[in-house]
GROMACS .gro file of N, CA and C in nm:
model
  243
    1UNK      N    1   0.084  -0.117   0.000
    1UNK     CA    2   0.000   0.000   0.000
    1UNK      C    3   0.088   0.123   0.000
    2UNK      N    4   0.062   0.209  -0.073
    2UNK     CA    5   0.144   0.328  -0.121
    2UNK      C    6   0.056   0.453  -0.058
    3UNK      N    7   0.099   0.574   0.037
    3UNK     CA    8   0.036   0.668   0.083
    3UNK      C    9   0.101   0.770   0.025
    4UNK      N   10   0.057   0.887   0.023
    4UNK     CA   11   0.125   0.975  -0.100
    4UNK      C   12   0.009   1.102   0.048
    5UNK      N   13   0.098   1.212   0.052
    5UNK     CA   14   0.045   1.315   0.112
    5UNK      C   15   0.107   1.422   0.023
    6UNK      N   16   0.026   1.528  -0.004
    6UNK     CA   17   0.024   1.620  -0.076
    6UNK      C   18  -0.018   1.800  -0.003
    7UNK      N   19   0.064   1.861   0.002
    7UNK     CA   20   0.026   1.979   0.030
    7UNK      C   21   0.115   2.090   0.021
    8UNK      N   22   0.090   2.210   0.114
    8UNK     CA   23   0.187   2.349   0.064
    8UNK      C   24   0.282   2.304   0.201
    9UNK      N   25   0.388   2.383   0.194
    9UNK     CA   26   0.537   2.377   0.261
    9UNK      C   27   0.486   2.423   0.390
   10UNK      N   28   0.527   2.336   0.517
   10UNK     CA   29   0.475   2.379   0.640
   10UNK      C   30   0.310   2.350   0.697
   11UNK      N   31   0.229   2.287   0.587
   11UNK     CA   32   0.142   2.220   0.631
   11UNK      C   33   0.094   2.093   0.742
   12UNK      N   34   0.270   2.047   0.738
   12UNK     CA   35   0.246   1.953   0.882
   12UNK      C   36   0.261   1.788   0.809
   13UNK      N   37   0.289   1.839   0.667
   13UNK     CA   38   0.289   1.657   0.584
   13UNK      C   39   0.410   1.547   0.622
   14UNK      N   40   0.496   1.629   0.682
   14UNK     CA   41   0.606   1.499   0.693
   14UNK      C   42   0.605   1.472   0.880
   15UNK      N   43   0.526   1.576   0.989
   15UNK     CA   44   0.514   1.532   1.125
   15UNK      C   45   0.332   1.389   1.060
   16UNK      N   46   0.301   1.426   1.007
   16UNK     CA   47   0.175   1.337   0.948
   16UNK      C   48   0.206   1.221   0.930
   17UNK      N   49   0.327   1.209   0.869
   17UNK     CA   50   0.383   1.077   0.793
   17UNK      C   51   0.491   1.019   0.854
   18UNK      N   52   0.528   1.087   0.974
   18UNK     CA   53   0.625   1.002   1.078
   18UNK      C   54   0.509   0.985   1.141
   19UNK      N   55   0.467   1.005   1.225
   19UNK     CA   56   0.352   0.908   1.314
   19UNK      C   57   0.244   0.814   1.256
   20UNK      N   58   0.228   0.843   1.096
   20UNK     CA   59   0.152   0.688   1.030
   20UNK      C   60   0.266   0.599   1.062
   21UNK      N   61   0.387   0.658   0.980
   21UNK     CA   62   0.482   0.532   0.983
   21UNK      C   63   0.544   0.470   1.109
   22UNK      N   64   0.540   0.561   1.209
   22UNK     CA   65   0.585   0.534   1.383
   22UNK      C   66   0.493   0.371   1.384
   23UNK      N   67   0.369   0.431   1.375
   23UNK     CA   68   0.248   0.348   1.436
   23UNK      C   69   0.291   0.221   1.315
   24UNK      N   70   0.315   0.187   1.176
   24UNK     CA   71   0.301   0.153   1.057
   24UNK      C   72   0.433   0.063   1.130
   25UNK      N   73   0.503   0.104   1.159
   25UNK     CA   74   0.642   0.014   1.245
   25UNK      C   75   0.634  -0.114   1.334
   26UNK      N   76   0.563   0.013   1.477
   26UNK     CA   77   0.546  -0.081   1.570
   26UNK      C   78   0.450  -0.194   1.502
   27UNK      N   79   0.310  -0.233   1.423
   27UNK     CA   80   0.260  -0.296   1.410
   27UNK      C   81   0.357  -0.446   1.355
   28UNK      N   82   0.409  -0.362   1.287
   28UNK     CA   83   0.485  -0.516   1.188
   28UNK      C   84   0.592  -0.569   1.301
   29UNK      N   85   0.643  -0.461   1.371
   29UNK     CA   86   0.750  -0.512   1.465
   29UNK      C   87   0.668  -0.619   1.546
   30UNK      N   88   0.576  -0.602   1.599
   30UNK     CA   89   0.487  -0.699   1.680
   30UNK      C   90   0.458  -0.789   1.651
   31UNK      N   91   0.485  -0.842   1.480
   31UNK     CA   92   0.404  -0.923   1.460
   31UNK      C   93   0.528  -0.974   1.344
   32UNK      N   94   0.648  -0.971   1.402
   32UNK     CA   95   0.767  -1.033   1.299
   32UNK      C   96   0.806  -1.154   1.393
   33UNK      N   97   0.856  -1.237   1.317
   33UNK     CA   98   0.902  -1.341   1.344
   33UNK      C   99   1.039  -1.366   1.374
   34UNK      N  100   1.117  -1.445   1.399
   34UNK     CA  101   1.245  -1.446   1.388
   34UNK      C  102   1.320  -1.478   1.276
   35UNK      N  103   1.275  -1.548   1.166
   35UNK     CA  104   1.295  -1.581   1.031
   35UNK      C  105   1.271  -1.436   0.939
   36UNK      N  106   1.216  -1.317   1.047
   36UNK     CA  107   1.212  -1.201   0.932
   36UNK      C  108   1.073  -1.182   0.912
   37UNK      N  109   1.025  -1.289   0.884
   37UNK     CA  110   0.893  -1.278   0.789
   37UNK      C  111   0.767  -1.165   0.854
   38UNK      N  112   0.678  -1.146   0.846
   38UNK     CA  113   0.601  -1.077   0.921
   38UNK      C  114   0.570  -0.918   0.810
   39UNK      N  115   0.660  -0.874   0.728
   39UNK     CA  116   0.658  -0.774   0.688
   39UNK      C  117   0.781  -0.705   0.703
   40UNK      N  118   0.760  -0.542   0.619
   40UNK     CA  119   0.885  -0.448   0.588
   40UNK      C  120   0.807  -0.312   0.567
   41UNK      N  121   0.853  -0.210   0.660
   41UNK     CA  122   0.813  -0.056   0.674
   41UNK      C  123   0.933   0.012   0.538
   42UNK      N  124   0.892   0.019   0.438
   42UNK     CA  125   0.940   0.089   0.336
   42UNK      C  126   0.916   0.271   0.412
   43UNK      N  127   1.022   0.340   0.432
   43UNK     CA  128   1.012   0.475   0.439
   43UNK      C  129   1.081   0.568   0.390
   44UNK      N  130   1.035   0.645   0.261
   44UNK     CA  131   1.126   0.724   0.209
   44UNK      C  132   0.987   0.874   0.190
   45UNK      N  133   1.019   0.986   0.247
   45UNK     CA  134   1.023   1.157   0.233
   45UNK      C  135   1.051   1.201   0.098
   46UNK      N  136   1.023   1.239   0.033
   46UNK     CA  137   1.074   1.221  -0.124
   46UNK      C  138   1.063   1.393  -0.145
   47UNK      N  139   1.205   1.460  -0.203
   47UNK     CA  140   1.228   1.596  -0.181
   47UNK      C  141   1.286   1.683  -0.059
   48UNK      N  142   1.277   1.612   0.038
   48UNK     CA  143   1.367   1.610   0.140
   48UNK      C  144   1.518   1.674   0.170
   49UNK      N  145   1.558   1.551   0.101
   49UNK     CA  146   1.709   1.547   0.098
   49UNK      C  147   1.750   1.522  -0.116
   50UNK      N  148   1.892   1.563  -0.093
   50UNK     CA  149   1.948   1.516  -0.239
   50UNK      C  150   1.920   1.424  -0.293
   51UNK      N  151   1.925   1.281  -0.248
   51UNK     CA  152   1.895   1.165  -0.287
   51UNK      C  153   1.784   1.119  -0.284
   52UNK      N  154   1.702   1.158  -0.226
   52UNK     CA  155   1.512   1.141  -0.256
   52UNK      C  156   1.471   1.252  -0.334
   53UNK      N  157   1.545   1.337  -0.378
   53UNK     CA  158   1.502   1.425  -0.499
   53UNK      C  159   1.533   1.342  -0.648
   54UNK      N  160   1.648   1.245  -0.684
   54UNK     CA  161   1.688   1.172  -0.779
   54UNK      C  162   1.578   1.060  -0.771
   55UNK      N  163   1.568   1.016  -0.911
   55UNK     CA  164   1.473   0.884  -0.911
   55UNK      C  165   1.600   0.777  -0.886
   56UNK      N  166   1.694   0.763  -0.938
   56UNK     CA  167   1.804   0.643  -0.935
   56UNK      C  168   1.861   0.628  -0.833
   57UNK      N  169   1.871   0.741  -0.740
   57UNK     CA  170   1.922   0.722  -0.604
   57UNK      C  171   1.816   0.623  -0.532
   58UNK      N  172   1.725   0.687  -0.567
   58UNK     CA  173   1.599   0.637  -0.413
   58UNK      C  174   1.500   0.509  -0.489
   59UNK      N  175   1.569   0.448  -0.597
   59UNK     CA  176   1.558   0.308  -0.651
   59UNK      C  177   1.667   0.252  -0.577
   60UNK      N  178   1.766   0.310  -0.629
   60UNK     CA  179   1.905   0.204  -0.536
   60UNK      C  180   1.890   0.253  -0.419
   61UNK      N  181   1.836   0.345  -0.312
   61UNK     CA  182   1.807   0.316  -0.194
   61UNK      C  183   1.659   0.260  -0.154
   62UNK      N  184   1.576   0.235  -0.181
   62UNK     CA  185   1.481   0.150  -0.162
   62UNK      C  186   1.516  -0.029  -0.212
   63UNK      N  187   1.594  -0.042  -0.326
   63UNK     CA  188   1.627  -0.237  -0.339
   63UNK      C  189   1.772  -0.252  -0.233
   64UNK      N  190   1.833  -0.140  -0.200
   64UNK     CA  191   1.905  -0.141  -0.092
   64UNK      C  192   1.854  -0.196   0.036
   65UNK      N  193   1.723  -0.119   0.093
   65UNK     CA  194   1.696  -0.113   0.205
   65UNK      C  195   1.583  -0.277   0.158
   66UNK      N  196   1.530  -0.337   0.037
   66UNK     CA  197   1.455  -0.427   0.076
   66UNK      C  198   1.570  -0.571   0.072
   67UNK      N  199   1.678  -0.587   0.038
   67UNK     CA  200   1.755  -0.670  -0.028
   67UNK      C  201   1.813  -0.699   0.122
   68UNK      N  202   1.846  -0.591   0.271
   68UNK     CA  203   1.892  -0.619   0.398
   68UNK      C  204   1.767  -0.636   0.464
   69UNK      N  205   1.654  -0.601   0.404
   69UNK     CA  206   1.530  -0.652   0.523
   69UNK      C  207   1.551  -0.789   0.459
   70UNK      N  208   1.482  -0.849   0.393
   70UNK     CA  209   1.531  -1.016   0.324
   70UNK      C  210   1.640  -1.083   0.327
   71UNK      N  211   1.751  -1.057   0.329
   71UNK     CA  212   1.877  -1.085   0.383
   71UNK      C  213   1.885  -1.105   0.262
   72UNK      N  214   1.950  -1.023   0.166
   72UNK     CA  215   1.983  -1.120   0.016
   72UNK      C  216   2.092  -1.040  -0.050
   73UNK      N  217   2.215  -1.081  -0.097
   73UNK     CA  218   2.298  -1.017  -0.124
   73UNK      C  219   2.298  -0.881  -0.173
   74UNK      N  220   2.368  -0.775  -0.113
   74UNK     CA  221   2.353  -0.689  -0.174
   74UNK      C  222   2.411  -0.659  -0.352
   75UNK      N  223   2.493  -0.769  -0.398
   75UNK     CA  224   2.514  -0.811  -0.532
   75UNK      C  225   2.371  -0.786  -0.625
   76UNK      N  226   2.268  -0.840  -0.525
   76UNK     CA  227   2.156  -0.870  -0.619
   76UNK      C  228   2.032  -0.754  -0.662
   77UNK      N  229   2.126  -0.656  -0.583
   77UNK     CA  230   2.071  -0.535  -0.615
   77UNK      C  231   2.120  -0.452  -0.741
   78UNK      N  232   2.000  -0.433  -0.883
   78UNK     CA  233   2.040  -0.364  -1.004
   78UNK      C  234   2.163  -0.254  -0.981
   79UNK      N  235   2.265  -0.231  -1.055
   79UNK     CA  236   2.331  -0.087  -1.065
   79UNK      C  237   2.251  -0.020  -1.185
   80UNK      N  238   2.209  -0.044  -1.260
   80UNK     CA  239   2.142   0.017  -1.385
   80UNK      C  240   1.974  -0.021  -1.426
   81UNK      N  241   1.941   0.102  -1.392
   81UNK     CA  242   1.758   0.091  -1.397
   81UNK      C  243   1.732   0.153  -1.486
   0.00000   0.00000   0.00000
C-alpha cells in the first residue's frame, strides 16, 4: 500500500507521515518473526534530501533497504535501472 500526502510547505505533511509510519512500524515489529517474515516498513520523504530528490538514487536506496530486510545479497541489487 502506497500513501502519498500532498500539500503546501509547512502544512504539517512529513510530522503526518512520521507518526503513520511510527504506528506503521510498531505494528509489523509486533508481529515479525524471527525468520524475518512478518513484513517491511518501506520509508522514504521524497524531496527532502538530495537523494530522494533523484529517481536512481531512491531506486538504489529503496532495493538497498529491501535486499537487507530479506537478507539477500547486496550483489543482487540492479546498478542500472
Amino acid at each position: 500500500t502506497a500513501i502519498v500526502v500532498w500539500g503546501k510547505s509547512g502544512a504539517g505533511k512529513t510530522y503526518l507521515m512520521s507518526k503513520v509510519m511510527s504506528g506503521a512500524l510498531e505494528a509489523v515489529t509486533k508481529g515479525q518473526r524471527e525468520d524475518g517474515a512478518g513484513g517491511v516498513v518501506v520509508v522514504r520523504f521524497l524531496g527532502t534530501t538530495p537523494a530522494s530528490s533523484n529517481v536512481r538514487d531512491l531506486l538504489a536506496s529503496l532495493c538497498g533497504q529491501l535486499s537487507r530486510a530479506y537478507r539477500k545479497p547486496a550483489d543482487a541489487v540492479p546498478t542500472e535501472f
